[in-house]
mmCIF file of C-alpha atoms and ligand atoms in Angstrom:
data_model
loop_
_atom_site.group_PDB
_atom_site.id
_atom_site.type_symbol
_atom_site.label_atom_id
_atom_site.label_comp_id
_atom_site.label_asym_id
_atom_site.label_seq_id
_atom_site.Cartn_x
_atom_site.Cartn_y
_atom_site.Cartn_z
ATOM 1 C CA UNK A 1 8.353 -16.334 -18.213
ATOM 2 C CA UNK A 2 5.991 -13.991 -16.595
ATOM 3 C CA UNK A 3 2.888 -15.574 -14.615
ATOM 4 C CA UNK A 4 -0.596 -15.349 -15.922
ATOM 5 C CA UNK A 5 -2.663 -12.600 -14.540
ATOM 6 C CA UNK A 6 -5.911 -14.054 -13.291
ATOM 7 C CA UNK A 7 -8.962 -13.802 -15.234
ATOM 8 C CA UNK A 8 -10.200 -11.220 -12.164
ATOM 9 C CA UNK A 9 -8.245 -8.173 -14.145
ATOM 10 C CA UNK A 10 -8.934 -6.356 -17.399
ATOM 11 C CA UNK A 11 -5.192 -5.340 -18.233
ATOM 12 C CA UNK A 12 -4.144 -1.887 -19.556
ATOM 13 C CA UNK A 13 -0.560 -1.475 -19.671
ATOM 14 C CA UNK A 14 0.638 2.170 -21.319
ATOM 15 C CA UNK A 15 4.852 2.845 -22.022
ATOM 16 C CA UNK A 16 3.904 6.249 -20.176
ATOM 17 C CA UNK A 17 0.970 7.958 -18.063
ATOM 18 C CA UNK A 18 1.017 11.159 -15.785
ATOM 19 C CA UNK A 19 -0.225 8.686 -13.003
ATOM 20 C CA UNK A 20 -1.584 5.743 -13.429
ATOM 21 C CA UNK A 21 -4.095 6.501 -10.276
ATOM 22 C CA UNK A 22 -5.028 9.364 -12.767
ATOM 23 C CA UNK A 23 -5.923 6.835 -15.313
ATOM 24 C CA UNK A 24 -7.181 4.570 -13.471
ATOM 25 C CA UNK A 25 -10.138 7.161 -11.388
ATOM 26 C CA UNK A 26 -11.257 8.751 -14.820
ATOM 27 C CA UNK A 27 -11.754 4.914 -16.027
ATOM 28 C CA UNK A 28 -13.602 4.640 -13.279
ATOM 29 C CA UNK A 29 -15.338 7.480 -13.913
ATOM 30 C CA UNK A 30 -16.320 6.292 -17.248
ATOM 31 C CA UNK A 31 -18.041 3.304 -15.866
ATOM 32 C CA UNK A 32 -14.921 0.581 -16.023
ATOM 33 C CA UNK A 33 -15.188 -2.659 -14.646
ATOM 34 C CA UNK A 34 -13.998 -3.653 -11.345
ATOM 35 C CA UNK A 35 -10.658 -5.281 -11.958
ATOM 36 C CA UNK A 36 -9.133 -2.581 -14.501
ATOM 37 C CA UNK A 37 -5.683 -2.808 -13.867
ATOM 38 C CA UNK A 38 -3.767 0.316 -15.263
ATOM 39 C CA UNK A 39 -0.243 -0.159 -15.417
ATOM 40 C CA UNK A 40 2.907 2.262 -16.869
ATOM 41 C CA UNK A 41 6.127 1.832 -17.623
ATOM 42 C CA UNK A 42 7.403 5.290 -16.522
ATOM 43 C CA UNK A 43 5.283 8.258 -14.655
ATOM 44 C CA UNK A 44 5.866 11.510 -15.767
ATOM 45 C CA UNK A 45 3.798 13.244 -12.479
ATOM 46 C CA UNK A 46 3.718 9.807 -10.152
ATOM 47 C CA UNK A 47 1.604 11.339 -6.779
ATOM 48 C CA UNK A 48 2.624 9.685 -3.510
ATOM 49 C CA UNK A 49 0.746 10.454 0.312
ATOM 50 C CA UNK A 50 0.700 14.060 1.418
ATOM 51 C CA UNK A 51 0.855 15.429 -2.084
ATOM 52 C CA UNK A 52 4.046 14.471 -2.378
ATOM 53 C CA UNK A 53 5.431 13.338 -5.744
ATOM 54 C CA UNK A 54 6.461 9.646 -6.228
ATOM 55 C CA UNK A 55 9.479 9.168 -8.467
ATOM 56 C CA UNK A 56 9.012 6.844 -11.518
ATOM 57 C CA UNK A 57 11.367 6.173 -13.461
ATOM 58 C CA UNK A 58 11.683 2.762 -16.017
ATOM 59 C CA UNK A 59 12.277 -0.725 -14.114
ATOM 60 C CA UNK A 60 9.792 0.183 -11.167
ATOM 61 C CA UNK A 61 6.309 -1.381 -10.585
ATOM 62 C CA UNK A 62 3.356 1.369 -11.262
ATOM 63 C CA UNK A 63 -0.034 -0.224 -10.798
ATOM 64 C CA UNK A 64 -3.430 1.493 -9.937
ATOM 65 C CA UNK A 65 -6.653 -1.267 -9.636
ATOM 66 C CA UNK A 66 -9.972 -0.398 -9.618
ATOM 67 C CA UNK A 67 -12.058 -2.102 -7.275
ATOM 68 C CA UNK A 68 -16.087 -1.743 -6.610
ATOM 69 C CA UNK A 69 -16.147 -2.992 -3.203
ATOM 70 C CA UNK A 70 -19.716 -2.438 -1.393
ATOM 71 C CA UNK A 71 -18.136 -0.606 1.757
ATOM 72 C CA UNK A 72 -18.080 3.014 3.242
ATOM 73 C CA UNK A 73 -15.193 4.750 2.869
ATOM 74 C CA UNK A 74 -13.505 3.829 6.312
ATOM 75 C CA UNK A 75 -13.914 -0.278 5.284
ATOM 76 C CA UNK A 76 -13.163 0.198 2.112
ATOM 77 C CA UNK A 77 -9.675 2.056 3.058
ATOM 78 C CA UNK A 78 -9.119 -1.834 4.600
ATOM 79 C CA UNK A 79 -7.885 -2.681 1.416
ATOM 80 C CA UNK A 80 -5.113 -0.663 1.994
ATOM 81 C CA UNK A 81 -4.141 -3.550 4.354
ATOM 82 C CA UNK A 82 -4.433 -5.575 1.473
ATOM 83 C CA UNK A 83 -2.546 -4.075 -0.788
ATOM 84 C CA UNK A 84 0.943 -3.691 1.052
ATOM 85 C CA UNK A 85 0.602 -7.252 2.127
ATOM 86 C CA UNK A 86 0.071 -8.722 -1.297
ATOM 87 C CA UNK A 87 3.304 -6.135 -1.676
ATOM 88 C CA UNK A 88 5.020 -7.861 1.084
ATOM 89 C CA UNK A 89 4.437 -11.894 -0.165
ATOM 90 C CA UNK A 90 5.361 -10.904 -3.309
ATOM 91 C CA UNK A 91 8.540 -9.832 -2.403
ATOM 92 C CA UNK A 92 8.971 -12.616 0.020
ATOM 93 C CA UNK A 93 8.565 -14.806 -2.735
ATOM 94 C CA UNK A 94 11.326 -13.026 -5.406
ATOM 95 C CA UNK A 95 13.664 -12.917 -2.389
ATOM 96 C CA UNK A 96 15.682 -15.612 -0.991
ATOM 97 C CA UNK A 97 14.106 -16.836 2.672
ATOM 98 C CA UNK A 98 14.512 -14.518 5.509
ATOM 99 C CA UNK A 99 15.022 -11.496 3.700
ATOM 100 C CA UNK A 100 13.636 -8.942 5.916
ATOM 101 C CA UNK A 101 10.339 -7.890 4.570
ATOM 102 C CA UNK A 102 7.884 -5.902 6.639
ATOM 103 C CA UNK A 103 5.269 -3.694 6.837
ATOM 104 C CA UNK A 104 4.620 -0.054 8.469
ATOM 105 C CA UNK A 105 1.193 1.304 9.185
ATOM 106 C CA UNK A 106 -0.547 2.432 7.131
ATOM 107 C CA UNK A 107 0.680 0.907 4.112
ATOM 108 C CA UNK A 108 4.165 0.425 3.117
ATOM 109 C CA UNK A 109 5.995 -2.161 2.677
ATOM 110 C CA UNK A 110 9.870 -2.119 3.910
ATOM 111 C CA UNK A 111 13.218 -4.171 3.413
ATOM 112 C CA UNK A 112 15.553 -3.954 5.602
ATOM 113 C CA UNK A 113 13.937 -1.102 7.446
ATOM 114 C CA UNK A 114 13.936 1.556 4.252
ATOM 115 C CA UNK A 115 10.865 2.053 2.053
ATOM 116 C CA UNK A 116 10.440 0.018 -0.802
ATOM 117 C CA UNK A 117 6.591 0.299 -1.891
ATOM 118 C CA UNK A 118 3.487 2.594 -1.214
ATOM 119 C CA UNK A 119 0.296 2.265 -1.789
ATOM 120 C CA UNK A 120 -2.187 5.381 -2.568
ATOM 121 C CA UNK A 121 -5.825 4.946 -2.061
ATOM 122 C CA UNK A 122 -8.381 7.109 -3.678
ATOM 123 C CA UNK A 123 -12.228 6.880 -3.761
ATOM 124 C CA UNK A 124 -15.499 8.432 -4.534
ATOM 125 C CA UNK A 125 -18.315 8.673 -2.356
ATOM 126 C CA UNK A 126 -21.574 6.514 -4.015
ATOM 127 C CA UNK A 127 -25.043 5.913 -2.947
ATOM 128 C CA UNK A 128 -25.892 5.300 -0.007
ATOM 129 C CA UNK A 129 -22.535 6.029 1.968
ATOM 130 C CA UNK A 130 -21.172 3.409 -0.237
ATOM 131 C CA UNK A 131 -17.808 3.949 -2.202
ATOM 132 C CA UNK A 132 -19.338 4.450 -5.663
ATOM 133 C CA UNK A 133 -15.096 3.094 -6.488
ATOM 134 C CA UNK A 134 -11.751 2.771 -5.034
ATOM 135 C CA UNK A 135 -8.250 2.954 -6.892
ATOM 136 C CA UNK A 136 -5.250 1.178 -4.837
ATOM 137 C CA UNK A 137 -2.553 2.905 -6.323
ATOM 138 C CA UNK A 138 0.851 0.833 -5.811
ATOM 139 C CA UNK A 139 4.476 1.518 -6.342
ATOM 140 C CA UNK A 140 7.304 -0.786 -6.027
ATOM 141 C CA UNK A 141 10.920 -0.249 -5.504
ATOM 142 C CA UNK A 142 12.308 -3.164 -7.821
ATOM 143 C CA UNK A 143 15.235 -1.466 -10.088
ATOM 144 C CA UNK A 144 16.041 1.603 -7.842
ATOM 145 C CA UNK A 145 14.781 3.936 -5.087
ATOM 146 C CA UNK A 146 14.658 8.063 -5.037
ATOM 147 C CA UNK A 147 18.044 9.679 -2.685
ATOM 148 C CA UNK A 148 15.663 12.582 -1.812
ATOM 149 C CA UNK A 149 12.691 11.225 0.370
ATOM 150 C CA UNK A 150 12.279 11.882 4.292
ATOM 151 C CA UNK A 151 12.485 8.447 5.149
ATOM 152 C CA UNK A 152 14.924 5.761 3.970
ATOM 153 C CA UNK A 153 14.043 4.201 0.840
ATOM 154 C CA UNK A 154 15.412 0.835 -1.047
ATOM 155 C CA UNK A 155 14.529 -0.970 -3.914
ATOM 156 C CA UNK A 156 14.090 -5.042 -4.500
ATOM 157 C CA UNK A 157 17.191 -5.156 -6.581
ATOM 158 C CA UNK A 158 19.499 -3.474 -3.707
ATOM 159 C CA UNK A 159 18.732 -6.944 -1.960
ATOM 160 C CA UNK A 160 19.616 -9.576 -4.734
ATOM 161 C CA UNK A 161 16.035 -9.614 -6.152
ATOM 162 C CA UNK A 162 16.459 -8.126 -10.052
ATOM 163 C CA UNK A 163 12.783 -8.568 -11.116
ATOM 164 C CA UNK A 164 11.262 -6.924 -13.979
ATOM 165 C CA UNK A 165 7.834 -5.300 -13.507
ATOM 166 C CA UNK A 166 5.801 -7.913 -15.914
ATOM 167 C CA UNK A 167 7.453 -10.370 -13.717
ATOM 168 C CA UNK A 168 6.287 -8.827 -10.499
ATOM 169 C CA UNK A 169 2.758 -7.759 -11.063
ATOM 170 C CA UNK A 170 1.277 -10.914 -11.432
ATOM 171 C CA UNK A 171 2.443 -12.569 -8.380
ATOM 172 C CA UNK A 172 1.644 -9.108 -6.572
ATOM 173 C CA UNK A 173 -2.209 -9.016 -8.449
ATOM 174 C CA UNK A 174 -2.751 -12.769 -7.424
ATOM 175 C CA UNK A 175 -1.965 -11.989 -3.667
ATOM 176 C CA UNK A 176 -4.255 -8.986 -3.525
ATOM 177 C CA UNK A 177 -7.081 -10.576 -5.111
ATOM 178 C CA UNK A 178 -6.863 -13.932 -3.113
ATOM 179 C CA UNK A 179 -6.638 -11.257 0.312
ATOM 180 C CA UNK A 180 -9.760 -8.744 -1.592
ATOM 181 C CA UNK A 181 -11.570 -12.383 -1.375
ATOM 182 C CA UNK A 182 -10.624 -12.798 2.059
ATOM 183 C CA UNK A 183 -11.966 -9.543 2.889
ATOM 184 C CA UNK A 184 -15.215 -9.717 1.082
ATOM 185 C CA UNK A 185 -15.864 -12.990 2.764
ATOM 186 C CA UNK A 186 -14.456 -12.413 5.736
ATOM 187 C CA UNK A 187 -14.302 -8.741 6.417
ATOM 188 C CA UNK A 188 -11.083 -7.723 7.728
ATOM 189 C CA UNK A 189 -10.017 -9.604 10.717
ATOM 190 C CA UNK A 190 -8.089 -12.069 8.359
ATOM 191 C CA UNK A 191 -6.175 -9.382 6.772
ATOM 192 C CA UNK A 192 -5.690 -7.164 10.292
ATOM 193 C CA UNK A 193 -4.499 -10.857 11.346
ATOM 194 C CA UNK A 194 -1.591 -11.165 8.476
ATOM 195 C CA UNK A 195 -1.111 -7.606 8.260
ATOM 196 C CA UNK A 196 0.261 -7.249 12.106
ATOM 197 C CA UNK A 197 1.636 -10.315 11.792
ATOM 198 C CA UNK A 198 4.161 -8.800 9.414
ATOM 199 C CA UNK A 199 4.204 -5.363 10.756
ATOM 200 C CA UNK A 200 6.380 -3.048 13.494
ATOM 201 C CA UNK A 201 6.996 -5.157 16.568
ATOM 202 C CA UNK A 202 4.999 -4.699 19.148
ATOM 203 C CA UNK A 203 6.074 -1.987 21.876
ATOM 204 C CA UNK A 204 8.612 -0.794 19.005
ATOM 205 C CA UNK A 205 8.824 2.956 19.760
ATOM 206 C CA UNK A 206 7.183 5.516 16.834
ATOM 207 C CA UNK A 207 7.061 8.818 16.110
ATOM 208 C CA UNK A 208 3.329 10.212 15.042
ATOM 209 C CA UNK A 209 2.941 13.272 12.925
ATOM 210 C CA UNK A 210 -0.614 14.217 12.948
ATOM 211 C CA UNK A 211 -1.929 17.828 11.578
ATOM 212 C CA UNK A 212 -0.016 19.906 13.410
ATOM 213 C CA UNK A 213 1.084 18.331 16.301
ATOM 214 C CA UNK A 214 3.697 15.037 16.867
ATOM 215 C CA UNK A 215 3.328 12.437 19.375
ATOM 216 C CA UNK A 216 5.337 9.827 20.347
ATOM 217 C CA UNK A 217 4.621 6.485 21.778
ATOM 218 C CA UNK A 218 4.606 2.329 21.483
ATOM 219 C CA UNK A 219 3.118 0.505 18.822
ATOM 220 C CA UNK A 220 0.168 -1.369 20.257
ATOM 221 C CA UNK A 221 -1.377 -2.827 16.973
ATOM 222 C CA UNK A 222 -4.222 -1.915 15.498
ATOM 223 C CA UNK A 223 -7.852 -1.952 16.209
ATOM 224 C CA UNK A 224 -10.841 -3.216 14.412
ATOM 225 C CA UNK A 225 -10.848 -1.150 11.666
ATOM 226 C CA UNK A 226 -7.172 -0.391 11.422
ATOM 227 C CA UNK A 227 -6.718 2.921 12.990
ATOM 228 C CA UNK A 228 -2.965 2.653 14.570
ATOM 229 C CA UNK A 229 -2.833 2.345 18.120
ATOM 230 C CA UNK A 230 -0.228 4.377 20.019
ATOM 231 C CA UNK A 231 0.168 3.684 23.867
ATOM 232 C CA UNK A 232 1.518 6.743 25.200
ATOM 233 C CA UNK A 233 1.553 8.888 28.643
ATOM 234 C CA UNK A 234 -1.930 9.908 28.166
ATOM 235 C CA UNK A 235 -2.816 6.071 27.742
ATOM 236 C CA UNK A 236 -3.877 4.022 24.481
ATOM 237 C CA UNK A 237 -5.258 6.323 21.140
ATOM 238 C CA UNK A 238 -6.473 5.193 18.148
ATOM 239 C CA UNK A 239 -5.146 7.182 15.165
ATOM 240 C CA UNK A 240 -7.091 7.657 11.997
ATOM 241 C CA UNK A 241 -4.468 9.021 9.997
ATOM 242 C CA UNK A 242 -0.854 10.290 10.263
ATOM 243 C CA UNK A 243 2.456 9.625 8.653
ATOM 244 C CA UNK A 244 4.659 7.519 11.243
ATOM 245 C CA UNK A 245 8.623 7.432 11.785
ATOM 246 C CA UNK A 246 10.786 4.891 13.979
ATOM 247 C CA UNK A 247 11.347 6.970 16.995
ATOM 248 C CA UNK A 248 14.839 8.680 17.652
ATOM 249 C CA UNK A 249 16.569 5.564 20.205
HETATM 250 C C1 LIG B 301 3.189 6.678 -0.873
HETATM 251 O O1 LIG B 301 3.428 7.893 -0.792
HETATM 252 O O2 LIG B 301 3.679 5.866 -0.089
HETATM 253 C C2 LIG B 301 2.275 6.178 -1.956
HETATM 254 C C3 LIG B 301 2.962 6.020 -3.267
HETATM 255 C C4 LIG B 301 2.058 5.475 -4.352
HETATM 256 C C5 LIG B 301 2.728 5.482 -5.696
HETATM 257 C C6 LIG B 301 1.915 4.773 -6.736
HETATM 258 S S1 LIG B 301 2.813 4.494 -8.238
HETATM 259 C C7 LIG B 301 1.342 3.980 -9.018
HETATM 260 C C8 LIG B 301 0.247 4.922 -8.563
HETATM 261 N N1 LIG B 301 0.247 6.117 -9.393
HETATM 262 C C9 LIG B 301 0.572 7.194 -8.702
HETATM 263 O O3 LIG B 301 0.646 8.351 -9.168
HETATM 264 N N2 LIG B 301 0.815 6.886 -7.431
HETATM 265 C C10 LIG B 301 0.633 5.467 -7.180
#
């Protein structure tokens, strides 16, 4: 039987959307409430990062949430953090112990090295440099994984955990609100804190593409407000954003 979904989210569920970030931003632009939860069965035009398109067919997880959080665009893109680790102890807790869960920067979450979830942010800008809203987009990997992607990609199932998206979605909701807590309270030092404490290993050798250029360097955590840190010969930079690879051995 599928866990209650705290009282937090307002619940709309569709058999089939476009995107369910779609959905979810012109809610939001119709004045919804912080907490609208759009989810979908199937995605006929699912949108991963870089425009790419994010394959979604029945048995996968396809969740966009609506938050209101009183931040600027860089603190609000925090909850990005969030996000893949509520991702990441969710799947911890459908898999048996040890089962190799982890987390890449920005925000996916990983098993066994291959790509199993993303999470796609998207905001508008409010008064006062505040984001007026913010929909985490979130895709999970349970039943099965795209062949065609640039990085390897796996689904929950693939490593003994068959678990139906009604199933999943409240123990993945329930971990993202308690961290969304943590961060309001907080700010994000506690998530930072979990988030690296699940992510690349330290000094683990990555591959940066950035707008036209790639770099390539050691993982050196991440600074206050999450930008990636990338020691390399020219010393330690902070990167904003980029899409990052395991460098070649
Ligand atoms: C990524 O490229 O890593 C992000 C993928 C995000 C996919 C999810 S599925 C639910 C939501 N709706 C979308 O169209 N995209 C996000």
């Amino acid at each position: 039987m599928s866990e209650a979904l705290p009282g937090f989210f307002r619940l709309r569920s569709f058999a089939c959307l476009a995107s369910t970030n779609e959905t979810a931003k012109e809610l939001a632009a119709a004045g919804a409430p912080e907490g609208t939860l759009v989810t979908a069965a199937e995605q006929s035009a699912g949108r991963g990062r870089y425009g790419r398109s994010w394959a979604s067919p029945p048995g996968n997880l396809y969740a966009s949430l609506l938050l209101r959080p009183n931040a600027d665009p860089a603190a609000a893109a925090q909850l990005g953090f969030a996000a893949a680790l509520a991702v990441a102890e969710a799947a911890q807790q459908v898999f048996p112990p040890g089962a190799p869960v982890s987390l890449k920067w920005p925000n996916d979450v990983l098993v066994g090295g291959a790509k199993a979830a993303g999470i796609l942010l998207e905001s508008r800008g409010g008064d006062a440099g505040a984001v007026a809203w913010l929909v985490i987009g979130i895709g999970v990997n349970l039943a099965s994984a795209p062949l065609d992607t640039p990085y390897p990609a796996t689904c929950l199932a693939a490593w003994g955990a068959e678990v139906a998206p009604a199933d999943f979605l409240p123990i993945c909701a329930g971990r993202l609100l308690a961290w969304y807590e943590a961060w309001r309270q907080a700010g994000f030092a506690p998530v930072r804190a979990a988030w690296l404490g699940r992510a690349h290993p330290m000094g683990e050798r990555l591959r940066v593409r950035l707008a036209g250029e790639e770099l390539e360097g050691r993982f050196a955590g991440l600074d206050a407000d999450g930008r990636l840190l990338l020691e390399g010969r020219e010393g330690r930079q902070p990167i904003a954003a980029a899409e990052v690879f395991p460098a070649a051995p």
